[in-house]
Amino acid sequence: MLDLERLRALHSVATYGSVSAAADVLHVTTSAVSQQLAKLERETGQKLLERNGRGVRLTDAAQLLVEHADRILSLVEQAQADLEAHRGAVVGQLTLAAFPTAARGLLPAALTSLATDHPGLRVLTHEVDPLQSMPLVARGDLDMAVVQDWDNELLPLAEGLQKGPILDDVADVALPPGHCLADRERIELKELAGDPWISSAADTICCNWLRHTLRGIDAEPRIDHMAYEIPTQLALVSAGLGNAILPRLGRCDVPPNVAIVPLEPALTRRVYAIWRAEAARRPAIRAALAALRAVAATL
């Protein structure tokens, strides 16, 4: 009989392209993955990996086995979810990712609530941008993720995932000292066309959205500075280096010389949780979503 953990090791090598990458995902050593694969080769009587330059290549036999492993691992997850649902207890381990402002604005209170109400559940959290967290959930590396998209740019839901809304979040514009529109009650984004901007890094959903939004008002984006952390972005705004979009969720202290002005029409993003369809019956998934929604309702 095929060993499940050995199938998982082969599946990870196929998914991530190397033994070392699979080891990182599985949180084991490369030696441990190699040993699992060697045992799987002996079990199947087939060669599964071949040298390919400095890396490895899956043989035809391995590719066939990986196709079955996809279905097997999915069925195992579904069985685990059904057993947890039958038991009705919120127990076990849940890996949860969130983008930075959600990690700051939602997770602390939600995790505290989960720890109090469900002491048998261990939640492991990671701060991950939605562009990276969605494929990680789809592949099974994360159980759940809090992601976002915007009214004018939706985030396509990967196949096999389900989602549940948490809240709608409004974003304002942060203007540097002396900006000519700083004393306005509201600003249209097109009035800021041509201004320098500060945003998160180029590989994040927020930076992509800002480029898309500015181009939508016929303003070629001038993003002069990029920083992951909102406090860093605000420090750059405070220094007079550009404007920044500032969501209200998880808003940190704003420097006194920075003006926060609402936009007209309002810029709104949807914040929601995603999980694999096979895991939908897990009480831990439902409990985490309920905790996140409860925190959002107090904001």
PDB file of C-alpha atoms in Angstrom:
ATOM      1  CA  MET A   1       0.000   0.000   0.000  1.00  0.00           C
ATOM      2  CA  LEU A   2       1.285   3.465  -0.889  1.00  0.00           C
ATOM      3  CA  ASP A   3       2.355   5.600   2.042  1.00  0.00           C
ATOM      4  CA  LEU A   4       0.481   8.908   2.237  1.00  0.00           C
ATOM      5  CA  GLU A   5       3.428  10.998   3.459  1.00  0.00           C
ATOM      6  CA  ARG A   6       5.610   9.682   0.645  1.00  0.00           C
ATOM      7  CA  LEU A   7       2.934  10.616  -1.872  1.00  0.00           C
ATOM      8  CA  ARG A   8       2.782  14.053  -0.281  1.00  0.00           C
ATOM      9  CA  ALA A   9       6.551  14.446  -0.672  1.00  0.00           C
ATOM     10  CA  LEU A  10       6.386  13.527  -4.375  1.00  0.00           C
ATOM     11  CA  HIS A  11       3.407  15.835  -4.900  1.00  0.00           C
ATOM     12  CA  SER A  12       5.324  18.724  -3.306  1.00  0.00           C
ATOM     13  CA  VAL A  13       8.367  18.138  -5.511  1.00  0.00           C
ATOM     14  CA  ALA A  14       6.094  18.191  -8.565  1.00  0.00           C
ATOM     15  CA  THR A  15       4.338  21.349  -7.374  1.00  0.00           C
ATOM     16  CA  TYR A  16       7.393  23.370  -6.338  1.00  0.00           C
ATOM     17  CA  GLY A  17       9.944  22.045  -8.795  1.00  0.00           C
ATOM     18  CA  SER A  18      12.720  20.802  -6.535  1.00  0.00           C
ATOM     19  CA  VAL A  19      13.461  18.669  -3.499  1.00  0.00           C
ATOM     20  CA  SER A  20      14.711  21.668  -1.506  1.00  0.00           C
ATOM     21  CA  ALA A  21      11.589  23.712  -2.254  1.00  0.00           C
ATOM     22  CA  ALA A  22       9.391  20.768  -1.248  1.00  0.00           C
ATOM     23  CA  ALA A  23      11.357  20.439   1.984  1.00  0.00           C
ATOM     24  CA  ASP A  24      10.764  24.113   2.793  1.00  0.00           C
ATOM     25  CA  VAL A  25       7.014  23.751   2.288  1.00  0.00           C
ATOM     26  CA  LEU A  26       6.810  20.511   4.275  1.00  0.00           C
ATOM     27  CA  HIS A  27       9.028  21.959   7.057  1.00  0.00           C
ATOM     28  CA  VAL A  28      11.491  19.064   6.897  1.00  0.00           C
ATOM     29  CA  THR A  29      15.048  18.638   5.667  1.00  0.00           C
ATOM     30  CA  THR A  30      15.943  17.931   2.053  1.00  0.00           C
ATOM     31  CA  SER A  31      17.414  14.649   3.277  1.00  0.00           C
ATOM     32  CA  ALA A  32      14.047  13.655   4.745  1.00  0.00           C
ATOM     33  CA  VAL A  33      12.284  14.341   1.439  1.00  0.00           C
ATOM     34  CA  SER A  34      14.926  12.388  -0.492  1.00  0.00           C
ATOM     35  CA  GLN A  35      14.524   9.424   1.887  1.00  0.00           C
ATOM     36  CA  GLN A  36      10.727   9.481   1.451  1.00  0.00           C
ATOM     37  CA  LEU A  37      11.111   9.474  -2.324  1.00  0.00           C
ATOM     38  CA  ALA A  38      13.664   6.654  -2.228  1.00  0.00           C
ATOM     39  CA  LYS A  39      11.253   4.549  -0.146  1.00  0.00           C
ATOM     40  CA  LEU A  40       8.427   5.367  -2.568  1.00  0.00           C
ATOM     41  CA  GLU A  41      10.586   4.187  -5.469  1.00  0.00           C
ATOM     42  CA  ARG A  42      11.171   0.882  -3.660  1.00  0.00           C
ATOM     43  CA  GLU A  43       7.433   0.560  -2.904  1.00  0.00           C
ATOM     44  CA  THR A  44       6.416   1.158  -6.518  1.00  0.00           C
ATOM     45  CA  GLY A  45       9.373  -0.567  -8.169  1.00  0.00           C
ATOM     46  CA  GLN A  46       9.647   2.456 -10.453  1.00  0.00           C
ATOM     47  CA  LYS A  47      12.210   5.195 -10.881  1.00  0.00           C
ATOM     48  CA  LEU A  48      10.494   8.506 -10.012  1.00  0.00           C
ATOM     49  CA  LEU A  49      13.206  11.182 -10.350  1.00  0.00           C
ATOM     50  CA  GLU A  50      15.950  11.752 -12.887  1.00  0.00           C
ATOM     51  CA  ARG A  51      18.796  14.225 -12.842  1.00  0.00           C
ATOM     52  CA  ASN A  52      18.162  17.340 -14.918  1.00  0.00           C
ATOM     53  CA  GLY A  53      21.169  19.656 -14.790  1.00  0.00           C
ATOM     54  CA  ARG A  54      21.462  20.759 -11.162  1.00  0.00           C
ATOM     55  CA  GLY A  55      17.886  19.784 -10.433  1.00  0.00           C
ATOM     56  CA  VAL A  56      15.588  16.822 -10.927  1.00  0.00           C
ATOM     57  CA  ARG A  57      12.881  15.855 -13.392  1.00  0.00           C
ATOM     58  CA  LEU A  58       9.877  13.659 -12.731  1.00  0.00           C
ATOM     59  CA  THR A  59       9.702  10.464 -14.776  1.00  0.00           C
ATOM     60  CA  ASP A  60       6.536   9.401 -16.589  1.00  0.00           C
ATOM     61  CA  ALA A  61       5.770   7.028 -13.738  1.00  0.00           C
ATOM     62  CA  ALA A  62       6.099   9.876 -11.249  1.00  0.00           C
ATOM     63  CA  GLN A  63       3.807  12.113 -13.316  1.00  0.00           C
ATOM     64  CA  LEU A  64       1.179   9.369 -13.326  1.00  0.00           C
ATOM     65  CA  LEU A  65       1.514   8.939  -9.575  1.00  0.00           C
ATOM     66  CA  VAL A  66       1.239  12.700  -8.999  1.00  0.00           C
ATOM     67  CA  GLU A  67      -2.079  12.774 -10.880  1.00  0.00           C
ATOM     68  CA  HIS A  68      -3.441  10.149  -8.476  1.00  0.00           C
ATOM     69  CA  ALA A  69      -1.857  11.950  -5.500  1.00  0.00           C
ATOM     70  CA  ASP A  70      -3.846  15.101  -6.346  1.00  0.00           C
ATOM     71  CA  ARG A  71      -7.092  13.181  -5.934  1.00  0.00           C
ATOM     72  CA  ILE A  72      -5.904  11.141  -2.969  1.00  0.00           C
ATOM     73  CA  LEU A  73      -4.718  14.132  -0.935  1.00  0.00           C
ATOM     74  CA  SER A  74      -7.933  16.003  -1.748  1.00  0.00           C
ATOM     75  CA  LEU A  75     -10.014  13.045  -0.547  1.00  0.00           C
ATOM     76  CA  VAL A  76      -7.932  12.785   2.628  1.00  0.00           C
ATOM     77  CA  GLU A  77      -8.549  16.462   3.386  1.00  0.00           C
ATOM     78  CA  GLN A  78     -12.254  16.045   2.733  1.00  0.00           C
ATOM     79  CA  ALA A  79     -12.363  13.015   5.025  1.00  0.00           C
ATOM     80  CA  GLN A  80     -10.592  14.951   7.785  1.00  0.00           C
ATOM     81  CA  ALA A  81     -13.047  17.831   7.366  1.00  0.00           C
ATOM     82  CA  ASP A  82     -16.017  15.457   7.504  1.00  0.00           C
ATOM     83  CA  LEU A  83     -14.673  13.805  10.655  1.00  0.00           C
ATOM     84  CA  GLU A  84     -14.153  17.174  12.339  1.00  0.00           C
ATOM     85  CA  ALA A  85     -17.646  18.231  11.294  1.00  0.00           C
ATOM     86  CA  HIS A  86     -19.108  14.987  12.659  1.00  0.00           C
ATOM     87  CA  ARG A  87     -17.298  15.515  15.932  1.00  0.00           C
ATOM     88  CA  GLY A  88     -18.447  19.135  15.982  1.00  0.00           C
ATOM     89  CA  ALA A  89     -15.432  20.346  17.942  1.00  0.00           C
ATOM     90  CA  VAL A  90     -13.186  23.236  16.926  1.00  0.00           C
ATOM     91  CA  VAL A  91      -9.838  21.501  17.399  1.00  0.00           C
ATOM     92  CA  GLY A  92      -6.579  20.824  15.621  1.00  0.00           C
ATOM     93  CA  GLN A  93      -4.417  23.281  13.721  1.00  0.00           C
ATOM     94  CA  LEU A  94      -5.362  26.049  11.308  1.00  0.00           C
ATOM     95  CA  THR A  95      -2.867  27.951   9.149  1.00  0.00           C
ATOM     96  CA  LEU A  96      -4.175  31.414   8.366  1.00  0.00           C
ATOM     97  CA  ALA A  97      -2.687  34.208   6.242  1.00  0.00           C
ATOM     98  CA  ALA A  98      -3.718  37.855   5.983  1.00  0.00           C
ATOM     99  CA  PHE A  99      -2.501  40.903   4.091  1.00  0.00           C
ATOM    100  CA  PRO A 100      -0.773  43.551   6.257  1.00  0.00           C
ATOM    101  CA  THR A 101      -3.657  45.866   7.229  1.00  0.00           C
ATOM    102  CA  ALA A 102      -5.943  42.904   7.934  1.00  0.00           C
ATOM    103  CA  ALA A 103      -3.176  41.262   9.955  1.00  0.00           C
ATOM    104  CA  ARG A 104      -3.002  44.413  12.063  1.00  0.00           C
ATOM    105  CA  GLY A 105      -6.675  45.391  12.120  1.00  0.00           C
ATOM    106  CA  LEU A 106      -8.423  42.010  12.386  1.00  0.00           C
ATOM    107  CA  LEU A 107      -6.131  39.204  13.495  1.00  0.00           C
ATOM    108  CA  PRO A 108      -5.132  40.201  17.053  1.00  0.00           C
ATOM    109  CA  ALA A 109      -8.708  40.424  18.357  1.00  0.00           C
ATOM    110  CA  ALA A 110      -9.907  37.455  16.283  1.00  0.00           C
ATOM    111  CA  LEU A 111      -7.078  35.219  17.503  1.00  0.00           C
ATOM    112  CA  THR A 112      -7.716  36.225  21.105  1.00  0.00           C
ATOM    113  CA  SER A 113     -11.378  35.332  20.698  1.00  0.00           C
ATOM    114  CA  LEU A 114     -10.559  31.969  19.132  1.00  0.00           C
ATOM    115  CA  ALA A 115      -8.085  31.127  21.890  1.00  0.00           C
ATOM    116  CA  THR A 116     -10.709  31.901  24.542  1.00  0.00           C
ATOM    117  CA  ASP A 117     -13.641  30.146  22.891  1.00  0.00           C
ATOM    118  CA  HIS A 118     -11.755  27.194  21.370  1.00  0.00           C
ATOM    119  CA  PRO A 119      -8.662  26.321  23.438  1.00  0.00           C
ATOM    120  CA  GLY A 120      -8.241  23.076  21.480  1.00  0.00           C
ATOM    121  CA  LEU A 121      -7.519  24.992  18.273  1.00  0.00           C
ATOM    122  CA  ARG A 122      -3.997  26.126  17.417  1.00  0.00           C
ATOM    123  CA  VAL A 123      -3.887  28.924  14.831  1.00  0.00           C
ATOM    124  CA  LEU A 124      -0.653  29.689  12.979  1.00  0.00           C
ATOM    125  CA  THR A 125      -0.652  33.020  11.138  1.00  0.00           C
ATOM    126  CA  HIS A 126       1.390  34.518   8.318  1.00  0.00           C
ATOM    127  CA  GLU A 127       1.401  37.998   6.766  1.00  0.00           C
ATOM    128  CA  VAL A 128       1.068  37.401   3.020  1.00  0.00           C
ATOM    129  CA  ASP A 129      -0.153  39.507   0.107  1.00  0.00           C
ATOM    130  CA  PRO A 130      -3.316  38.130  -1.597  1.00  0.00           C
ATOM    131  CA  LEU A 131      -1.462  37.545  -4.867  1.00  0.00           C
ATOM    132  CA  GLN A 132       0.717  35.038  -3.003  1.00  0.00           C
ATOM    133  CA  SER A 133      -1.741  33.692  -0.416  1.00  0.00           C
ATOM    134  CA  MET A 134      -4.469  32.607  -2.858  1.00  0.00           C
ATOM    135  CA  PRO A 135      -2.303  30.026  -4.694  1.00  0.00           C
ATOM    136  CA  LEU A 136      -0.940  28.845  -1.346  1.00  0.00           C
ATOM    137  CA  VAL A 137      -4.489  28.112  -0.161  1.00  0.00           C
ATOM    138  CA  ALA A 138      -5.353  26.441  -3.466  1.00  0.00           C
ATOM    139  CA  ARG A 139      -2.296  24.168  -3.178  1.00  0.00           C
ATOM    140  CA  GLY A 140      -3.041  23.290   0.435  1.00  0.00           C
ATOM    141  CA  ASP A 141      -0.053  25.062   1.993  1.00  0.00           C
ATOM    142  CA  LEU A 142      -2.459  27.317   3.893  1.00  0.00           C
ATOM    143  CA  ASP A 143      -5.876  26.400   5.261  1.00  0.00           C
ATOM    144  CA  MET A 144      -7.359  29.871   4.973  1.00  0.00           C
ATOM    145  CA  ALA A 145      -6.428  33.414   3.940  1.00  0.00           C
ATOM    146  CA  VAL A 146      -7.867  36.887   4.366  1.00  0.00           C
ATOM    147  CA  VAL A 147      -7.643  38.621   0.984  1.00  0.00           C
ATOM    148  CA  GLN A 148      -8.958  41.768  -0.676  1.00  0.00           C
ATOM    149  CA  ASP A 149     -10.026  43.200  -3.984  1.00  0.00           C
ATOM    150  CA  TRP A 150     -11.362  46.569  -5.136  1.00  0.00           C
ATOM    151  CA  ASP A 151     -14.576  47.730  -6.774  1.00  0.00           C
ATOM    152  CA  ASN A 152     -12.748  48.504 -10.009  1.00  0.00           C
ATOM    153  CA  GLU A 153     -10.408  45.490 -10.023  1.00  0.00           C
ATOM    154  CA  LEU A 154     -11.689  42.110  -8.839  1.00  0.00           C
ATOM    155  CA  LEU A 155      -9.393  39.300  -7.721  1.00  0.00           C
ATOM    156  CA  PRO A 156     -10.346  36.113  -9.636  1.00  0.00           C
ATOM    157  CA  LEU A 157     -11.094  33.232  -7.283  1.00  0.00           C
ATOM    158  CA  ALA A 158      -8.877  30.243  -8.005  1.00  0.00           C
ATOM    159  CA  GLU A 159     -10.573  26.992  -8.934  1.00  0.00           C
ATOM    160  CA  GLY A 160     -11.577  24.864  -5.963  1.00  0.00           C
ATOM    161  CA  LEU A 161     -11.779  27.770  -3.512  1.00  0.00           C
ATOM    162  CA  GLN A 162     -14.740  29.230  -1.640  1.00  0.00           C
ATOM    163  CA  LYS A 163     -15.012  32.641  -0.018  1.00  0.00           C
ATOM    164  CA  GLY A 164     -16.912  34.416   2.724  1.00  0.00           C
ATOM    165  CA  PRO A 165     -17.217  38.201   3.072  1.00  0.00           C
ATOM    166  CA  ILE A 166     -15.824  39.927   6.165  1.00  0.00           C
ATOM    167  CA  LEU A 167     -16.231  43.671   5.578  1.00  0.00           C
ATOM    168  CA  ASP A 168     -16.076  46.520   3.080  1.00  0.00           C
ATOM    169  CA  ASP A 169     -13.213  48.911   3.757  1.00  0.00           C
ATOM    170  CA  VAL A 170     -12.906  52.511   2.569  1.00  0.00           C
ATOM    171  CA  ALA A 171      -9.586  54.109   1.627  1.00  0.00           C
ATOM    172  CA  ASP A 172      -8.690  57.809   1.849  1.00  0.00           C
ATOM    173  CA  VAL A 173      -5.760  59.724   0.417  1.00  0.00           C
ATOM    174  CA  ALA A 174      -2.853  60.883   2.570  1.00  0.00           C
ATOM    175  CA  LEU A 175      -1.410  64.196   1.370  1.00  0.00           C
ATOM    176  CA  PRO A 176       1.981  65.681   2.272  1.00  0.00           C
ATOM    177  CA  PRO A 177       2.489  68.987   4.119  1.00  0.00           C
ATOM    178  CA  GLY A 178       1.632  72.021   2.015  1.00  0.00           C
ATOM    179  CA  HIS A 179      -0.361  70.150  -0.628  1.00  0.00           C
ATOM    180  CA  CYS A 180      -2.736  72.578  -2.336  1.00  0.00           C
ATOM    181  CA  LEU A 181      -5.756  70.299  -1.744  1.00  0.00           C
ATOM    182  CA  ALA A 182      -5.012  69.402   1.873  1.00  0.00           C
ATOM    183  CA  ASP A 183      -7.806  71.568   3.277  1.00  0.00           C
ATOM    184  CA  ARG A 184     -10.527  70.113   1.052  1.00  0.00           C
ATOM    185  CA  GLU A 185     -13.350  68.015   2.562  1.00  0.00           C
ATOM    186  CA  ARG A 186     -13.273  65.633  -0.416  1.00  0.00           C
ATOM    187  CA  ILE A 187     -11.076  65.147  -3.477  1.00  0.00           C
ATOM    188  CA  GLU A 188     -11.652  63.505  -6.838  1.00  0.00           C
ATOM    189  CA  LEU A 189      -8.772  61.231  -7.724  1.00  0.00           C
ATOM    190  CA  LYS A 190      -8.374  62.898 -11.120  1.00  0.00           C
ATOM    191  CA  GLU A 191      -7.454  66.130  -9.297  1.00  0.00           C
ATOM    192  CA  LEU A 192      -4.278  64.361  -8.181  1.00  0.00           C
ATOM    193  CA  ALA A 193      -3.249  63.305 -11.686  1.00  0.00           C
ATOM    194  CA  GLY A 194       0.443  63.906 -12.183  1.00  0.00           C
ATOM    195  CA  ASP A 195       1.292  63.892  -8.469  1.00  0.00           C
ATOM    196  CA  PRO A 196       4.051  61.601  -7.186  1.00  0.00           C
ATOM    197  CA  TRP A 197       2.777  58.549  -5.286  1.00  0.00           C
ATOM    198  CA  ILE A 198       4.015  56.226  -2.567  1.00  0.00           C
ATOM    199  CA  SER A 199       2.798  52.631  -2.614  1.00  0.00           C
ATOM    200  CA  SER A 200       3.562  49.115  -1.519  1.00  0.00           C
ATOM    201  CA  ALA A 201       6.054  47.040  -3.491  1.00  0.00           C
ATOM    202  CA  ALA A 202       5.532  46.215  -7.150  1.00  0.00           C
ATOM    203  CA  ASP A 203       4.664  42.571  -6.477  1.00  0.00           C
ATOM    204  CA  THR A 204       1.635  43.408  -4.296  1.00  0.00           C
ATOM    205  CA  ILE A 205      -2.058  43.696  -5.093  1.00  0.00           C
ATOM    206  CA  CYS A 206      -2.254  47.289  -3.798  1.00  0.00           C
ATOM    207  CA  CYS A 207       0.489  48.569  -6.098  1.00  0.00           C
ATOM    208  CA  ASN A 208      -1.084  46.833  -9.097  1.00  0.00           C
ATOM    209  CA  TRP A 209      -4.460  48.310  -8.178  1.00  0.00           C
ATOM    210  CA  LEU A 210      -3.040  51.843  -7.841  1.00  0.00           C
ATOM    211  CA  ARG A 211      -1.455  51.640 -11.293  1.00  0.00           C
ATOM    212  CA  HIS A 212      -4.719  50.330 -12.770  1.00  0.00           C
ATOM    213  CA  THR A 213      -6.813  53.000 -11.033  1.00  0.00           C
ATOM    214  CA  LEU A 214      -4.624  55.924 -12.058  1.00  0.00           C
ATOM    215  CA  ARG A 215      -4.515  54.738 -15.653  1.00  0.00           C
ATOM    216  CA  GLY A 216      -8.319  54.539 -15.498  1.00  0.00           C
ATOM    217  CA  ILE A 217      -8.401  58.338 -15.097  1.00  0.00           C
ATOM    218  CA  ASP A 218      -5.843  58.806 -17.890  1.00  0.00           C
ATOM    219  CA  ALA A 219      -3.029  59.529 -15.453  1.00  0.00           C
ATOM    220  CA  GLU A 220       0.168  57.594 -16.078  1.00  0.00           C
ATOM    221  CA  PRO A 221       1.253  56.424 -12.605  1.00  0.00           C
ATOM    222  CA  ARG A 222       4.235  58.171 -11.092  1.00  0.00           C
ATOM    223  CA  ILE A 223       5.079  55.854  -8.200  1.00  0.00           C
ATOM    224  CA  ASP A 224       8.364  57.217  -6.927  1.00  0.00           C
ATOM    225  CA  HIS A 225       8.666  55.270  -3.665  1.00  0.00           C
ATOM    226  CA  MET A 226       7.653  51.773  -2.632  1.00  0.00           C
ATOM    227  CA  ALA A 227       7.448  50.390   0.912  1.00  0.00           C
ATOM    228  CA  TYR A 228       5.585  47.391   2.345  1.00  0.00           C
ATOM    229  CA  GLU A 229       4.715  48.981   5.694  1.00  0.00           C
ATOM    230  CA  ILE A 230       2.059  51.709   5.901  1.00  0.00           C
ATOM    231  CA  PRO A 231       3.956  53.532   8.708  1.00  0.00           C
ATOM    232  CA  THR A 232       6.908  53.763   6.321  1.00  0.00           C
ATOM    233  CA  GLN A 233       4.669  55.047   3.538  1.00  0.00           C
ATOM    234  CA  LEU A 234       3.255  57.702   5.898  1.00  0.00           C
ATOM    235  CA  ALA A 235       6.758  58.726   6.955  1.00  0.00           C
ATOM    236  CA  LEU A 236       7.544  59.320   3.279  1.00  0.00           C
ATOM    237  CA  VAL A 237       4.319  61.303   2.865  1.00  0.00           C
ATOM    238  CA  SER A 238       5.228  63.330   5.960  1.00  0.00           C
ATOM    239  CA  ALA A 239       8.592  64.116   4.363  1.00  0.00           C
ATOM    240  CA  GLY A 240       6.778  65.651   1.386  1.00  0.00           C
ATOM    241  CA  LEU A 241       7.689  62.914  -1.090  1.00  0.00           C
ATOM    242  CA  GLY A 242       4.231  62.067  -2.440  1.00  0.00           C
ATOM    243  CA  ASN A 243       0.658  60.956  -1.786  1.00  0.00           C
ATOM    244  CA  ALA A 244      -0.466  57.556  -0.515  1.00  0.00           C
ATOM    245  CA  ILE A 245      -3.743  55.651  -0.422  1.00  0.00           C
ATOM    246  CA  LEU A 246      -4.590  54.894   3.209  1.00  0.00           C
ATOM    247  CA  PRO A 247      -7.202  52.207   4.020  1.00  0.00           C
ATOM    248  CA  ARG A 248      -9.191  52.682   7.209  1.00  0.00           C
ATOM    249  CA  LEU A 249      -8.787  49.058   8.330  1.00  0.00           C
ATOM    250  CA  GLY A 250      -5.793  48.706  10.613  1.00  0.00           C
ATOM    251  CA  ARG A 251      -4.962  52.389  10.295  1.00  0.00           C
ATOM    252  CA  CYS A 252      -1.888  53.316  12.299  1.00  0.00           C
ATOM    253  CA  ASP A 253      -0.966  56.662  13.845  1.00  0.00           C
ATOM    254  CA  VAL A 254      -0.820  59.379  11.202  1.00  0.00           C
ATOM    255  CA  PRO A 255       1.929  62.043  11.433  1.00  0.00           C
ATOM    256  CA  PRO A 256       0.393  65.386  12.462  1.00  0.00           C
ATOM    257  CA  ASN A 257       1.539  67.157   9.307  1.00  0.00           C
ATOM    258  CA  VAL A 258      -0.160  64.622   6.984  1.00  0.00           C
ATOM    259  CA  ALA A 259      -3.695  65.439   5.778  1.00  0.00           C
ATOM    260  CA  ILE A 260      -6.166  62.550   5.419  1.00  0.00           C
ATOM    261  CA  VAL A 261      -8.874  63.426   2.896  1.00  0.00           C
ATOM    262  CA  PRO A 262     -11.790  61.213   1.715  1.00  0.00           C
ATOM    263  CA  LEU A 263     -12.084  60.585  -2.004  1.00  0.00           C
ATOM    264  CA  GLU A 264     -15.144  61.214  -4.179  1.00  0.00           C
ATOM    265  CA  PRO A 265     -16.341  58.766  -5.327  1.00  0.00           C
ATOM    266  CA  ALA A 266     -15.167  56.634  -2.421  1.00  0.00           C
ATOM    267  CA  LEU A 267     -12.534  53.970  -3.029  1.00  0.00           C
ATOM    268  CA  THR A 268     -13.820  50.740  -1.484  1.00  0.00           C
ATOM    269  CA  ARG A 269     -12.238  47.348  -1.200  1.00  0.00           C
ATOM    270  CA  ARG A 270     -13.880  44.073  -0.203  1.00  0.00           C
ATOM    271  CA  VAL A 271     -12.174  42.030   2.490  1.00  0.00           C
ATOM    272  CA  TYR A 272     -13.033  38.332   2.576  1.00  0.00           C
ATOM    273  CA  ALA A 273     -11.707  34.947   3.614  1.00  0.00           C
ATOM    274  CA  ILE A 274     -10.957  32.065   1.256  1.00  0.00           C
ATOM    275  CA  TRP A 275     -10.550  28.317   1.849  1.00  0.00           C
ATOM    276  CA  ARG A 276     -10.574  25.095  -0.150  1.00  0.00           C
ATOM    277  CA  ALA A 277     -13.977  23.617  -0.933  1.00  0.00           C
ATOM    278  CA  GLU A 278     -12.909  20.252   0.534  1.00  0.00           C
ATOM    279  CA  ALA A 279     -12.296  21.932   3.895  1.00  0.00           C
ATOM    280  CA  ALA A 280     -15.551  23.881   4.002  1.00  0.00           C
ATOM    281  CA  ARG A 281     -17.116  21.603   6.631  1.00  0.00           C
ATOM    282  CA  ARG A 282     -14.251  22.017   9.096  1.00  0.00           C
ATOM    283  CA  PRO A 283     -15.560  23.638  12.283  1.00  0.00           C
ATOM    284  CA  ALA A 284     -12.217  25.470  12.570  1.00  0.00           C
ATOM    285  CA  ILE A 285     -12.838  27.235   9.243  1.00  0.00           C
ATOM    286  CA  ARG A 286     -16.316  28.295  10.307  1.00  0.00           C
ATOM    287  CA  ALA A 287     -15.101  29.429  13.741  1.00  0.00           C
ATOM    288  CA  ALA A 288     -12.270  31.526  12.264  1.00  0.00           C
ATOM    289  CA  LEU A 289     -14.637  33.205   9.784  1.00  0.00           C
ATOM    290  CA  ALA A 290     -17.102  33.970  12.585  1.00  0.00           C
ATOM    291  CA  ALA A 291     -14.342  35.467  14.735  1.00  0.00           C
ATOM    292  CA  LEU A 292     -13.096  37.669  11.891  1.00  0.00           C
ATOM    293  CA  ARG A 293     -16.621  38.875  11.147  1.00  0.00           C
ATOM    294  CA  ALA A 294     -17.258  39.627  14.817  1.00  0.00           C
ATOM    295  CA  VAL A 295     -14.152  41.823  14.976  1.00  0.00           C
ATOM    296  CA  ALA A 296     -15.095  43.559  11.722  1.00  0.00           C
ATOM    297  CA  ALA A 297     -18.552  44.358  13.111  1.00  0.00           C
ATOM    298  CA  THR A 298     -16.960  46.378  15.923  1.00  0.00           C
ATOM    299  CA  LEU A 299     -14.863  48.594  13.650  1.00  0.00           C
TER     300      LEU A 299
END
